[in-house]
Amino acid sequence: MDALKLKVLIARRAPADVVEKLSAHFDVDFHDGEAPLSADELRARLQGKVGAYITGTERITAELLAACPELRAVCTMSVGYNHIDLAACTARRVLVTNTPDVLTETTADLGFALLMATARRMGEGERLLRDGLWKSWAWDFLAGADVHGTTLGILGMGRIGQAIARRGRFGFGMNVAYHNRSRLPADTEAELGARYLSKDELLRQADHLILVLPYSAESHHCIATAELALMKPTATLVNIARGGLVDEDALAAALREHRIAAAGLDVFEGEPRVNPALLSLPNIVLTPHIGSATMPTRLAMARLAADNLVAALTGAPPPTPLNPEVL
Ligand code: 8YV
């Protein structure tokens, strides 16, 4: 405890060098438990704090901000920031930062891994083998879908979407199509070999559709019954962005009735709870939100979040601000 230092909260377990660095600058309250703080605990621990190092599990709402008037900076160790009311932060002149770029390639790797595991039925195969049910060979045994040379549909073409496009085009000779709120510049489209399509046309043409768009009120359940009905019965759907993009009951019904072939999900609407309707299906690969989970990338994210917090509270320009207008 140092009366001269600004008070900050580290709201989740963090790498030792990050805790050390923040402790050198600030009077740190460190929640190092495994479970996230509840909303009430978070509000209580934020009293008197000017800065917060958070992750995707801490929600920063307008109500919370009103209860923590001293807060000046919220630095999340995530690229997504749908857990933060950015407009409310800006209105209160609270700086918000995230961690873009450092996780782009790692997350694209996981997206591609999930796409391949889904298309090639690897989850089903592993479960069957572990259950002692691998008895023989048959011509159609676990026969899935090809990845190479097929049409890769990317919904949301930001940094991670473009990194997936490069893997598809240059690694697997895929025909890349995308839909995004704003179309890419012509030279970027040419470099990626990516065709811009309307959302409906993308759904119709994709052999493998991957969701990489930010979650918001507008994108909530952007894949539901009507959208799934446009997809090919042989298509696979992969979601590495946010669970709320997909109506999970509608997806479970489409998979059960083989209206699409398979799905790979790394994110879930109520995570860490998983919709039981999904758990019982064979034609789905499920991973527990591990898109950015490599040690080098998680360290880079944590260090960037800490650098943002130090800069924000010491008058230096933060590396990756989301609302620089409050500075
Ligand atoms: C994180 C993510 O694991 O960065 C994001 O937006 O979804 C993941 O990389 C998670 O949010 C931890 O903060």
mmCIF file of C-alpha atoms and ligand atoms in Angstrom:
data_model
loop_
_atom_site.group_PDB
_atom_site.id
_atom_site.type_symbol
_atom_site.label_atom_id
_atom_site.label_comp_id
_atom_site.label_asym_id
_atom_site.label_seq_id
_atom_site.Cartn_x
_atom_site.Cartn_y
_atom_site.Cartn_z
ATOM 1 C CA MET A 1 0.000 0.000 0.000
ATOM 2 C CA ASP A 2 1.492 3.281 -1.105
ATOM 3 C CA ALA A 3 -0.479 6.473 -0.442
ATOM 4 C CA LEU A 4 1.201 8.240 -3.376
ATOM 5 C CA LYS A 5 0.399 5.628 -5.958
ATOM 6 C CA LEU A 6 -2.787 5.525 -7.995
ATOM 7 C CA LYS A 7 -5.028 2.584 -7.141
ATOM 8 C CA VAL A 8 -5.821 -0.012 -9.808
ATOM 9 C CA LEU A 9 -7.576 -3.368 -9.875
ATOM 10 C CA ILE A 10 -6.215 -6.417 -11.697
ATOM 11 C CA ALA A 11 -9.511 -8.252 -11.996
ATOM 12 C CA ARG A 12 -8.247 -11.673 -13.195
ATOM 13 C CA ARG A 13 -5.193 -13.863 -12.735
ATOM 14 C CA ALA A 14 -2.371 -12.426 -14.892
ATOM 15 C CA PRO A 15 1.257 -13.277 -15.770
ATOM 16 C CA ALA A 16 3.732 -12.554 -12.972
ATOM 17 C CA ASP A 17 5.670 -9.934 -14.966
ATOM 18 C CA VAL A 18 2.433 -8.051 -15.658
ATOM 19 C CA VAL A 19 1.497 -7.984 -11.978
ATOM 20 C CA GLU A 20 5.048 -6.888 -11.173
ATOM 21 C CA LYS A 21 5.019 -4.129 -13.762
ATOM 22 C CA LEU A 22 1.659 -2.765 -12.656
ATOM 23 C CA SER A 23 2.716 -2.998 -8.987
ATOM 24 C CA ALA A 24 5.804 -0.896 -9.758
ATOM 25 C CA HIS A 25 3.561 1.907 -11.025
ATOM 26 C CA PHE A 26 0.399 1.530 -8.999
ATOM 27 C CA ASP A 27 -1.117 0.479 -5.708
ATOM 28 C CA VAL A 28 -2.502 -2.827 -7.007
ATOM 29 C CA ASP A 29 -5.501 -4.797 -5.754
ATOM 30 C CA PHE A 30 -5.030 -8.206 -7.407
ATOM 31 C CA HIS A 31 -7.865 -10.729 -7.721
ATOM 32 C CA ASP A 32 -5.828 -13.865 -8.328
ATOM 33 C CA GLY A 33 -8.618 -16.382 -7.808
ATOM 34 C CA GLU A 34 -9.564 -18.831 -10.559
ATOM 35 C CA ALA A 35 -13.215 -17.744 -10.747
ATOM 36 C CA PRO A 36 -14.173 -14.322 -12.080
ATOM 37 C CA LEU A 37 -15.491 -11.705 -9.653
ATOM 38 C CA SER A 38 -19.273 -11.443 -9.546
ATOM 39 C CA ALA A 39 -20.786 -8.115 -10.652
ATOM 40 C CA ASP A 40 -21.208 -7.121 -6.987
ATOM 41 C CA GLU A 41 -17.644 -8.113 -6.106
ATOM 42 C CA LEU A 42 -16.308 -6.225 -9.106
ATOM 43 C CA ARG A 43 -18.178 -3.084 -8.088
ATOM 44 C CA ALA A 44 -16.900 -3.397 -4.507
ATOM 45 C CA ARG A 45 -13.289 -4.016 -5.573
ATOM 46 C CA LEU A 46 -13.394 -1.039 -7.987
ATOM 47 C CA GLN A 47 -14.234 1.469 -5.249
ATOM 48 C CA GLY A 48 -11.516 4.131 -5.148
ATOM 49 C CA LYS A 49 -9.709 2.640 -8.189
ATOM 50 C CA VAL A 50 -8.727 4.818 -11.139
ATOM 51 C CA GLY A 51 -7.753 1.950 -13.415
ATOM 52 C CA ALA A 52 -8.873 -1.593 -14.173
ATOM 53 C CA TYR A 53 -7.083 -4.429 -15.952
ATOM 54 C CA ILE A 54 -9.874 -6.752 -17.026
ATOM 55 C CA THR A 55 -10.581 -9.634 -19.393
ATOM 56 C CA GLY A 56 -13.612 -10.686 -21.405
ATOM 57 C CA THR A 57 -15.314 -12.031 -18.274
ATOM 58 C CA GLU A 58 -15.728 -8.663 -16.500
ATOM 59 C CA ARG A 59 -18.714 -6.619 -17.660
ATOM 60 C CA ILE A 60 -18.314 -2.855 -17.560
ATOM 61 C CA THR A 61 -21.836 -1.449 -17.642
ATOM 62 C CA ALA A 62 -23.219 2.072 -17.334
ATOM 63 C CA GLU A 63 -24.483 1.158 -13.831
ATOM 64 C CA LEU A 64 -21.053 -0.014 -12.775
ATOM 65 C CA LEU A 65 -19.454 3.174 -14.088
ATOM 66 C CA ALA A 66 -21.970 5.266 -12.162
ATOM 67 C CA ALA A 67 -21.014 3.369 -8.993
ATOM 68 C CA CYS A 68 -17.264 3.833 -9.616
ATOM 69 C CA PRO A 69 -16.894 7.550 -10.404
ATOM 70 C CA GLU A 70 -13.115 7.597 -9.882
ATOM 71 C CA LEU A 71 -12.452 5.132 -12.708
ATOM 72 C CA ARG A 72 -10.388 6.710 -15.534
ATOM 73 C CA ALA A 73 -9.150 3.728 -17.565
ATOM 74 C CA VAL A 74 -10.439 0.245 -18.394
ATOM 75 C CA CYS A 75 -7.904 -1.941 -20.187
ATOM 76 C CA THR A 76 -9.179 -5.282 -21.411
ATOM 77 C CA MET A 77 -6.971 -8.221 -22.321
ATOM 78 C CA SER A 78 -9.109 -9.064 -25.338
ATOM 79 C CA VAL A 79 -9.698 -7.753 -28.823
ATOM 80 C CA GLY A 80 -13.483 -8.056 -28.431
ATOM 81 C CA TYR A 81 -15.092 -5.406 -26.247
ATOM 82 C CA ASN A 82 -18.784 -6.256 -26.294
ATOM 83 C CA HIS A 83 -18.495 -6.759 -22.501
ATOM 84 C CA ILE A 84 -17.786 -3.028 -22.145
ATOM 85 C CA ASP A 85 -20.337 -0.253 -22.649
ATOM 86 C CA LEU A 86 -17.997 1.870 -24.735
ATOM 87 C CA ALA A 87 -20.480 4.725 -25.215
ATOM 88 C CA ALA A 88 -21.054 4.970 -21.447
ATOM 89 C CA CYS A 89 -17.277 4.955 -20.861
ATOM 90 C CA THR A 90 -16.770 7.704 -23.423
ATOM 91 C CA ALA A 91 -19.591 9.760 -21.925
ATOM 92 C CA ARG A 92 -17.818 9.550 -18.543
ATOM 93 C CA ARG A 93 -14.406 10.168 -20.122
ATOM 94 C CA VAL A 94 -13.165 6.726 -19.122
ATOM 95 C CA LEU A 95 -10.490 5.540 -21.535
ATOM 96 C CA VAL A 96 -11.001 2.013 -22.910
ATOM 97 C CA THR A 97 -8.264 -0.041 -24.566
ATOM 98 C CA ASN A 98 -8.244 -3.544 -26.079
ATOM 99 C CA THR A 99 -5.554 -5.868 -27.479
ATOM 100 C CA PRO A 100 -5.833 -6.055 -31.277
ATOM 101 C CA ASP A 101 -3.182 -7.390 -33.684
ATOM 102 C CA VAL A 102 -1.182 -9.490 -31.207
ATOM 103 C CA LEU A 103 -3.765 -12.310 -31.402
ATOM 104 C CA THR A 104 -4.704 -12.137 -35.091
ATOM 105 C CA GLU A 105 -2.581 -14.986 -36.474
ATOM 106 C CA THR A 106 -3.078 -17.267 -33.451
ATOM 107 C CA THR A 107 -6.848 -16.860 -33.609
ATOM 108 C CA ALA A 108 -6.856 -17.431 -37.375
ATOM 109 C CA ASP A 109 -4.879 -20.658 -36.774
ATOM 110 C CA LEU A 110 -7.543 -21.895 -34.356
ATOM 111 C CA GLY A 111 -10.300 -20.906 -36.777
ATOM 112 C CA PHE A 112 -8.679 -22.933 -39.500
ATOM 113 C CA ALA A 113 -8.007 -25.861 -37.169
ATOM 114 C CA LEU A 114 -11.667 -25.892 -36.149
ATOM 115 C CA LEU A 115 -12.776 -25.658 -39.776
ATOM 116 C CA MET A 116 -10.627 -28.662 -40.673
ATOM 117 C CA ALA A 117 -11.618 -30.666 -37.603
ATOM 118 C CA THR A 118 -15.262 -30.007 -38.443
ATOM 119 C CA ALA A 119 -15.032 -30.785 -42.148
ATOM 120 C CA ARG A 120 -12.998 -33.951 -41.539
ATOM 121 C CA ARG A 121 -15.137 -35.141 -38.599
ATOM 122 C CA MET A 122 -12.166 -35.332 -36.239
ATOM 123 C CA GLY A 123 -14.228 -34.923 -33.061
ATOM 124 C CA GLU A 124 -16.488 -37.816 -34.032
ATOM 125 C CA GLY A 125 -13.477 -39.926 -34.959
ATOM 126 C CA GLU A 126 -11.665 -39.313 -31.694
ATOM 127 C CA ARG A 127 -14.738 -40.051 -29.585
ATOM 128 C CA LEU A 128 -15.403 -43.257 -31.503
ATOM 129 C CA LEU A 129 -11.796 -44.425 -31.143
ATOM 130 C CA ARG A 130 -11.623 -43.645 -27.415
ATOM 131 C CA ASP A 131 -14.941 -45.444 -26.912
ATOM 132 C CA GLY A 132 -13.466 -48.613 -28.462
ATOM 133 C CA LEU A 133 -15.878 -48.443 -31.410
ATOM 134 C CA TRP A 134 -13.262 -48.488 -34.209
ATOM 135 C CA LYS A 135 -13.909 -51.948 -35.586
ATOM 136 C CA SER A 136 -12.995 -51.948 -39.244
ATOM 137 C CA TRP A 137 -12.615 -50.010 -42.474
ATOM 138 C CA ALA A 138 -15.500 -49.067 -44.754
ATOM 139 C CA TRP A 139 -15.506 -46.977 -47.913
ATOM 140 C CA ASP A 140 -17.590 -44.250 -46.287
ATOM 141 C CA PHE A 141 -16.183 -44.539 -42.747
ATOM 142 C CA LEU A 142 -16.078 -40.971 -41.308
ATOM 143 C CA ALA A 143 -16.069 -39.596 -44.848
ATOM 144 C CA GLY A 144 -16.361 -35.831 -44.503
ATOM 145 C CA ALA A 145 -15.982 -32.773 -46.711
ATOM 146 C CA ASP A 146 -12.918 -31.540 -48.571
ATOM 147 C CA VAL A 147 -11.347 -28.276 -47.505
ATOM 148 C CA HIS A 148 -8.838 -27.668 -50.325
ATOM 149 C CA GLY A 149 -10.286 -26.225 -53.496
ATOM 150 C CA THR A 150 -13.705 -25.489 -51.954
ATOM 151 C CA THR A 151 -15.426 -22.162 -51.299
ATOM 152 C CA LEU A 152 -14.505 -20.510 -48.031
ATOM 153 C CA GLY A 153 -17.114 -17.993 -46.875
ATOM 154 C CA ILE A 154 -15.960 -15.435 -44.334
ATOM 155 C CA LEU A 155 -18.562 -13.350 -42.533
ATOM 156 C CA GLY A 156 -16.725 -10.361 -41.043
ATOM 157 C CA MET A 157 -13.542 -9.377 -42.843
ATOM 158 C CA GLY A 158 -11.431 -7.557 -40.272
ATOM 159 C CA ARG A 159 -7.905 -8.488 -39.291
ATOM 160 C CA ILE A 160 -8.727 -12.075 -38.261
ATOM 161 C CA GLY A 161 -11.026 -12.633 -41.254
ATOM 162 C CA GLN A 162 -8.240 -11.538 -43.602
ATOM 163 C CA ALA A 163 -5.726 -13.816 -41.860
ATOM 164 C CA ILE A 164 -8.134 -16.725 -42.389
ATOM 165 C CA ALA A 165 -8.587 -15.720 -46.033
ATOM 166 C CA ARG A 166 -4.803 -15.930 -46.546
ATOM 167 C CA ARG A 167 -4.698 -19.410 -45.018
ATOM 168 C CA GLY A 168 -7.573 -20.528 -47.236
ATOM 169 C CA ARG A 169 -6.266 -19.062 -50.442
ATOM 170 C CA PHE A 170 -2.527 -19.628 -50.192
ATOM 171 C CA GLY A 171 -2.493 -22.747 -48.013
ATOM 172 C CA PHE A 172 -5.478 -24.660 -49.363
ATOM 173 C CA GLY A 173 -6.223 -23.196 -52.801
ATOM 174 C CA MET A 174 -9.700 -22.174 -51.657
ATOM 175 C CA ASN A 175 -12.011 -19.874 -53.467
ATOM 176 C CA VAL A 176 -12.467 -17.069 -50.905
ATOM 177 C CA ALA A 177 -15.704 -15.094 -50.649
ATOM 178 C CA TYR A 178 -16.717 -12.683 -47.912
ATOM 179 C CA HIS A 179 -19.328 -10.339 -46.599
ATOM 180 C CA ASN A 180 -18.565 -7.386 -44.348
ATOM 181 C CA ARG A 181 -20.300 -4.173 -43.324
ATOM 182 C CA SER A 182 -17.832 -2.280 -45.493
ATOM 183 C CA ARG A 183 -16.208 -3.672 -48.580
ATOM 184 C CA LEU A 184 -12.400 -4.018 -48.610
ATOM 185 C CA PRO A 185 -10.331 -1.776 -50.894
ATOM 186 C CA ALA A 186 -9.878 -3.310 -54.357
ATOM 187 C CA ASP A 187 -6.148 -3.932 -53.869
ATOM 188 C CA THR A 188 -6.768 -5.835 -50.596
ATOM 189 C CA GLU A 189 -9.470 -7.913 -52.309
ATOM 190 C CA ALA A 190 -7.043 -8.658 -55.141
ATOM 191 C CA GLU A 191 -4.224 -9.587 -52.750
ATOM 192 C CA LEU A 192 -6.494 -11.979 -50.842
ATOM 193 C CA GLY A 193 -8.274 -13.180 -53.985
ATOM 194 C CA ALA A 194 -11.487 -12.462 -52.073
ATOM 195 C CA ARG A 195 -14.860 -11.896 -53.763
ATOM 196 C CA TYR A 196 -17.369 -9.615 -52.035
ATOM 197 C CA LEU A 197 -20.886 -11.098 -51.848
ATOM 198 C CA SER A 198 -24.150 -10.109 -50.204
ATOM 199 C CA LYS A 199 -24.710 -11.980 -46.954
ATOM 200 C CA ASP A 200 -27.411 -14.200 -48.512
ATOM 201 C CA GLU A 201 -25.245 -15.033 -51.510
ATOM 202 C CA LEU A 202 -22.337 -15.877 -49.205
ATOM 203 C CA LEU A 203 -24.564 -18.259 -47.259
ATOM 204 C CA ARG A 204 -25.666 -19.905 -50.513
ATOM 205 C CA GLN A 205 -22.203 -20.306 -52.005
ATOM 206 C CA ALA A 206 -20.009 -21.219 -49.004
ATOM 207 C CA ASP A 207 -18.862 -24.802 -48.533
ATOM 208 C CA HIS A 208 -17.349 -23.679 -45.235
ATOM 209 C CA LEU A 209 -18.675 -20.568 -43.541
ATOM 210 C CA ILE A 210 -16.657 -18.981 -40.756
ATOM 211 C CA LEU A 211 -17.946 -16.218 -38.478
ATOM 212 C CA VAL A 212 -15.385 -13.588 -37.486
ATOM 213 C CA LEU A 213 -17.514 -10.498 -36.983
ATOM 214 C CA PRO A 214 -17.864 -8.431 -33.805
ATOM 215 C CA TYR A 215 -20.862 -9.098 -31.584
ATOM 216 C CA SER A 216 -23.353 -6.264 -31.074
ATOM 217 C CA ALA A 217 -27.094 -5.678 -30.920
ATOM 218 C CA GLU A 218 -27.075 -5.603 -34.749
ATOM 219 C CA SER A 219 -25.174 -8.878 -35.180
ATOM 220 C CA HIS A 220 -27.084 -10.780 -32.435
ATOM 221 C CA HIS A 221 -28.327 -14.103 -33.907
ATOM 222 C CA CYS A 222 -27.204 -13.128 -37.389
ATOM 223 C CA ILE A 223 -27.180 -16.866 -38.075
ATOM 224 C CA ALA A 224 -30.634 -18.264 -37.263
ATOM 225 C CA THR A 225 -33.206 -20.501 -38.976
ATOM 226 C CA ALA A 226 -33.629 -18.340 -42.109
ATOM 227 C CA GLU A 227 -29.871 -18.004 -42.655
ATOM 228 C CA LEU A 228 -29.210 -21.699 -42.037
ATOM 229 C CA ALA A 229 -31.903 -22.484 -44.624
ATOM 230 C CA LEU A 230 -29.856 -20.709 -47.286
ATOM 231 C CA MET A 231 -26.769 -22.850 -46.648
ATOM 232 C CA LYS A 232 -25.873 -26.005 -48.582
ATOM 233 C CA PRO A 233 -26.811 -29.281 -46.873
ATOM 234 C CA THR A 234 -23.136 -30.249 -47.243
ATOM 235 C CA ALA A 235 -21.849 -27.004 -45.682
ATOM 236 C CA THR A 236 -20.013 -26.544 -42.391
ATOM 237 C CA LEU A 237 -20.360 -23.557 -40.077
ATOM 238 C CA VAL A 238 -17.566 -22.388 -37.764
ATOM 239 C CA ASN A 239 -17.870 -19.685 -35.096
ATOM 240 C CA ILE A 240 -14.754 -18.287 -33.407
ATOM 241 C CA ALA A 241 -16.130 -14.798 -32.658
ATOM 242 C CA ARG A 242 -18.930 -14.634 -30.065
ATOM 243 C CA GLY A 243 -21.606 -17.174 -29.196
ATOM 244 C CA GLY A 244 -24.441 -14.674 -29.454
ATOM 245 C CA LEU A 245 -23.971 -14.431 -33.220
ATOM 246 C CA VAL A 246 -25.668 -17.813 -33.620
ATOM 247 C CA ASP A 247 -29.139 -18.917 -32.537
ATOM 248 C CA GLU A 248 -27.923 -22.144 -30.940
ATOM 249 C CA ASP A 249 -31.340 -23.841 -30.837
ATOM 250 C CA ALA A 250 -31.797 -23.144 -34.553
ATOM 251 C CA LEU A 251 -28.293 -24.480 -35.244
ATOM 252 C CA ALA A 252 -28.922 -27.636 -33.207
ATOM 253 C CA ALA A 253 -32.138 -28.269 -35.169
ATOM 254 C CA ALA A 254 -30.352 -27.738 -38.516
ATOM 255 C CA LEU A 255 -27.570 -30.148 -37.528
ATOM 256 C CA ARG A 256 -30.005 -32.744 -36.189
ATOM 257 C CA GLU A 257 -32.048 -32.639 -39.402
ATOM 258 C CA HIS A 258 -28.900 -32.550 -41.583
ATOM 259 C CA ARG A 259 -29.926 -29.246 -43.156
ATOM 260 C CA ILE A 260 -26.229 -28.398 -42.841
ATOM 261 C CA ALA A 261 -23.524 -31.032 -42.438
ATOM 262 C CA ALA A 262 -21.543 -29.970 -39.406
ATOM 263 C CA ALA A 263 -20.493 -27.130 -37.119
ATOM 264 C CA GLY A 264 -17.414 -26.145 -35.154
ATOM 265 C CA LEU A 265 -17.902 -23.787 -32.227
ATOM 266 C CA ASP A 266 -15.269 -22.152 -30.025
ATOM 267 C CA VAL A 267 -17.710 -19.672 -28.479
ATOM 268 C CA PHE A 268 -21.130 -20.039 -26.867
ATOM 269 C CA GLU A 269 -23.973 -17.747 -25.973
ATOM 270 C CA GLY A 270 -23.977 -18.582 -22.247
ATOM 271 C CA GLU A 271 -20.361 -19.694 -21.893
ATOM 272 C CA PRO A 272 -18.970 -21.451 -19.966
ATOM 273 C CA ARG A 273 -22.419 -23.096 -19.971
ATOM 274 C CA VAL A 274 -23.038 -24.960 -23.228
ATOM 275 C CA ASN A 275 -26.528 -25.448 -24.660
ATOM 276 C CA PRO A 276 -27.384 -29.146 -23.998
ATOM 277 C CA ALA A 277 -28.977 -29.366 -27.462
ATOM 278 C CA LEU A 278 -25.483 -28.907 -28.948
ATOM 279 C CA LEU A 279 -23.734 -31.320 -26.595
ATOM 280 C CA SER A 280 -25.804 -34.300 -27.703
ATOM 281 C CA LEU A 281 -25.068 -33.950 -31.434
ATOM 282 C CA PRO A 282 -22.362 -36.007 -33.188
ATOM 283 C CA ASN A 283 -21.756 -33.608 -36.105
ATOM 284 C CA ILE A 284 -20.265 -30.790 -34.084
ATOM 285 C CA VAL A 285 -16.798 -29.992 -32.765
ATOM 286 C CA LEU A 286 -16.744 -27.963 -29.547
ATOM 287 C CA THR A 287 -13.782 -26.121 -28.035
ATOM 288 C CA PRO A 288 -13.831 -23.927 -24.892
ATOM 289 C CA HIS A 289 -13.084 -20.423 -26.266
ATOM 290 C CA ILE A 290 -9.408 -21.056 -26.972
ATOM 291 C CA GLY A 291 -8.962 -18.939 -30.119
ATOM 292 C CA SER A 292 -6.120 -16.865 -28.692
ATOM 293 C CA ALA A 293 -4.850 -19.519 -26.297
ATOM 294 C CA THR A 294 -1.176 -19.988 -27.044
ATOM 295 C CA MET A 295 1.348 -19.002 -24.395
ATOM 296 C CA PRO A 296 3.172 -16.405 -26.551
ATOM 297 C CA THR A 297 -0.085 -14.766 -27.621
ATOM 298 C CA ARG A 298 -1.672 -14.723 -24.174
ATOM 299 C CA LEU A 299 1.533 -13.159 -22.795
ATOM 300 C CA ALA A 300 1.519 -10.558 -25.574
ATOM 301 C CA MET A 301 -2.143 -9.732 -24.873
ATOM 302 C CA ALA A 302 -1.574 -9.403 -21.125
ATOM 303 C CA ARG A 303 1.499 -7.223 -21.616
ATOM 304 C CA LEU A 304 -0.299 -4.991 -24.110
ATOM 305 C CA ALA A 305 -3.219 -4.539 -21.706
ATOM 306 C CA ALA A 306 -0.742 -3.606 -18.935
ATOM 307 C CA ASP A 307 1.160 -1.201 -21.215
ATOM 308 C CA ASN A 308 -2.151 0.454 -22.051
ATOM 309 C CA LEU A 309 -2.999 0.874 -18.366
ATOM 310 C CA VAL A 310 0.401 2.324 -17.471
ATOM 311 C CA ALA A 311 0.271 4.754 -20.402
ATOM 312 C CA ALA A 312 -3.325 5.752 -19.747
ATOM 313 C CA LEU A 313 -2.618 6.700 -16.146
ATOM 314 C CA THR A 314 0.827 8.257 -16.599
ATOM 315 C CA GLY A 315 -0.030 10.665 -19.402
ATOM 316 C CA ALA A 316 1.624 8.707 -22.245
ATOM 317 C CA PRO A 317 -0.290 7.750 -25.398
ATOM 318 C CA PRO A 318 -1.823 4.279 -24.869
ATOM 319 C CA PRO A 319 -0.837 1.888 -27.691
ATOM 320 C CA THR A 320 -4.335 0.661 -28.585
ATOM 321 C CA PRO A 321 -7.135 2.944 -27.399
ATOM 322 C CA LEU A 322 -10.771 2.363 -28.423
ATOM 323 C CA ASN A 323 -11.999 5.857 -27.536
ATOM 324 C CA PRO A 324 -8.926 8.113 -27.972
ATOM 325 C CA GLU A 325 -11.269 11.116 -28.059
ATOM 326 C CA VAL A 326 -11.394 11.067 -24.239
ATOM 327 C CA LEU A 327 -7.643 11.641 -23.953
HETATM 328 C C1 8YV B 1 -9.961 -13.983 -25.018
HETATM 329 C C2 8YV B 1 -11.296 -13.135 -27.045
HETATM 330 O O1 8YV B 1 -9.555 -15.271 -24.667
HETATM 331 O O2 8YV B 1 -9.769 -11.390 -27.413
HETATM 332 C C3 8YV B 1 -10.936 -11.754 -27.435
HETATM 333 O O3 8YV B 1 -11.863 -10.990 -27.782
HETATM 334 O O4 8YV B 1 -12.401 -13.534 -27.202
HETATM 335 C C4 8YV B 1 -10.262 -14.058 -26.474
HETATM 336 O O5 8YV B 1 -9.058 -13.863 -27.115
HETATM 337 C C5 8YV B 1 -10.935 -13.569 -23.996
HETATM 338 O O6 8YV B 1 -11.832 -12.587 -24.330
HETATM 339 C C6 8YV B 1 -10.136 -13.195 -22.743
HETATM 340 O O7 8YV B 1 -10.181 -11.899 -22.396
#
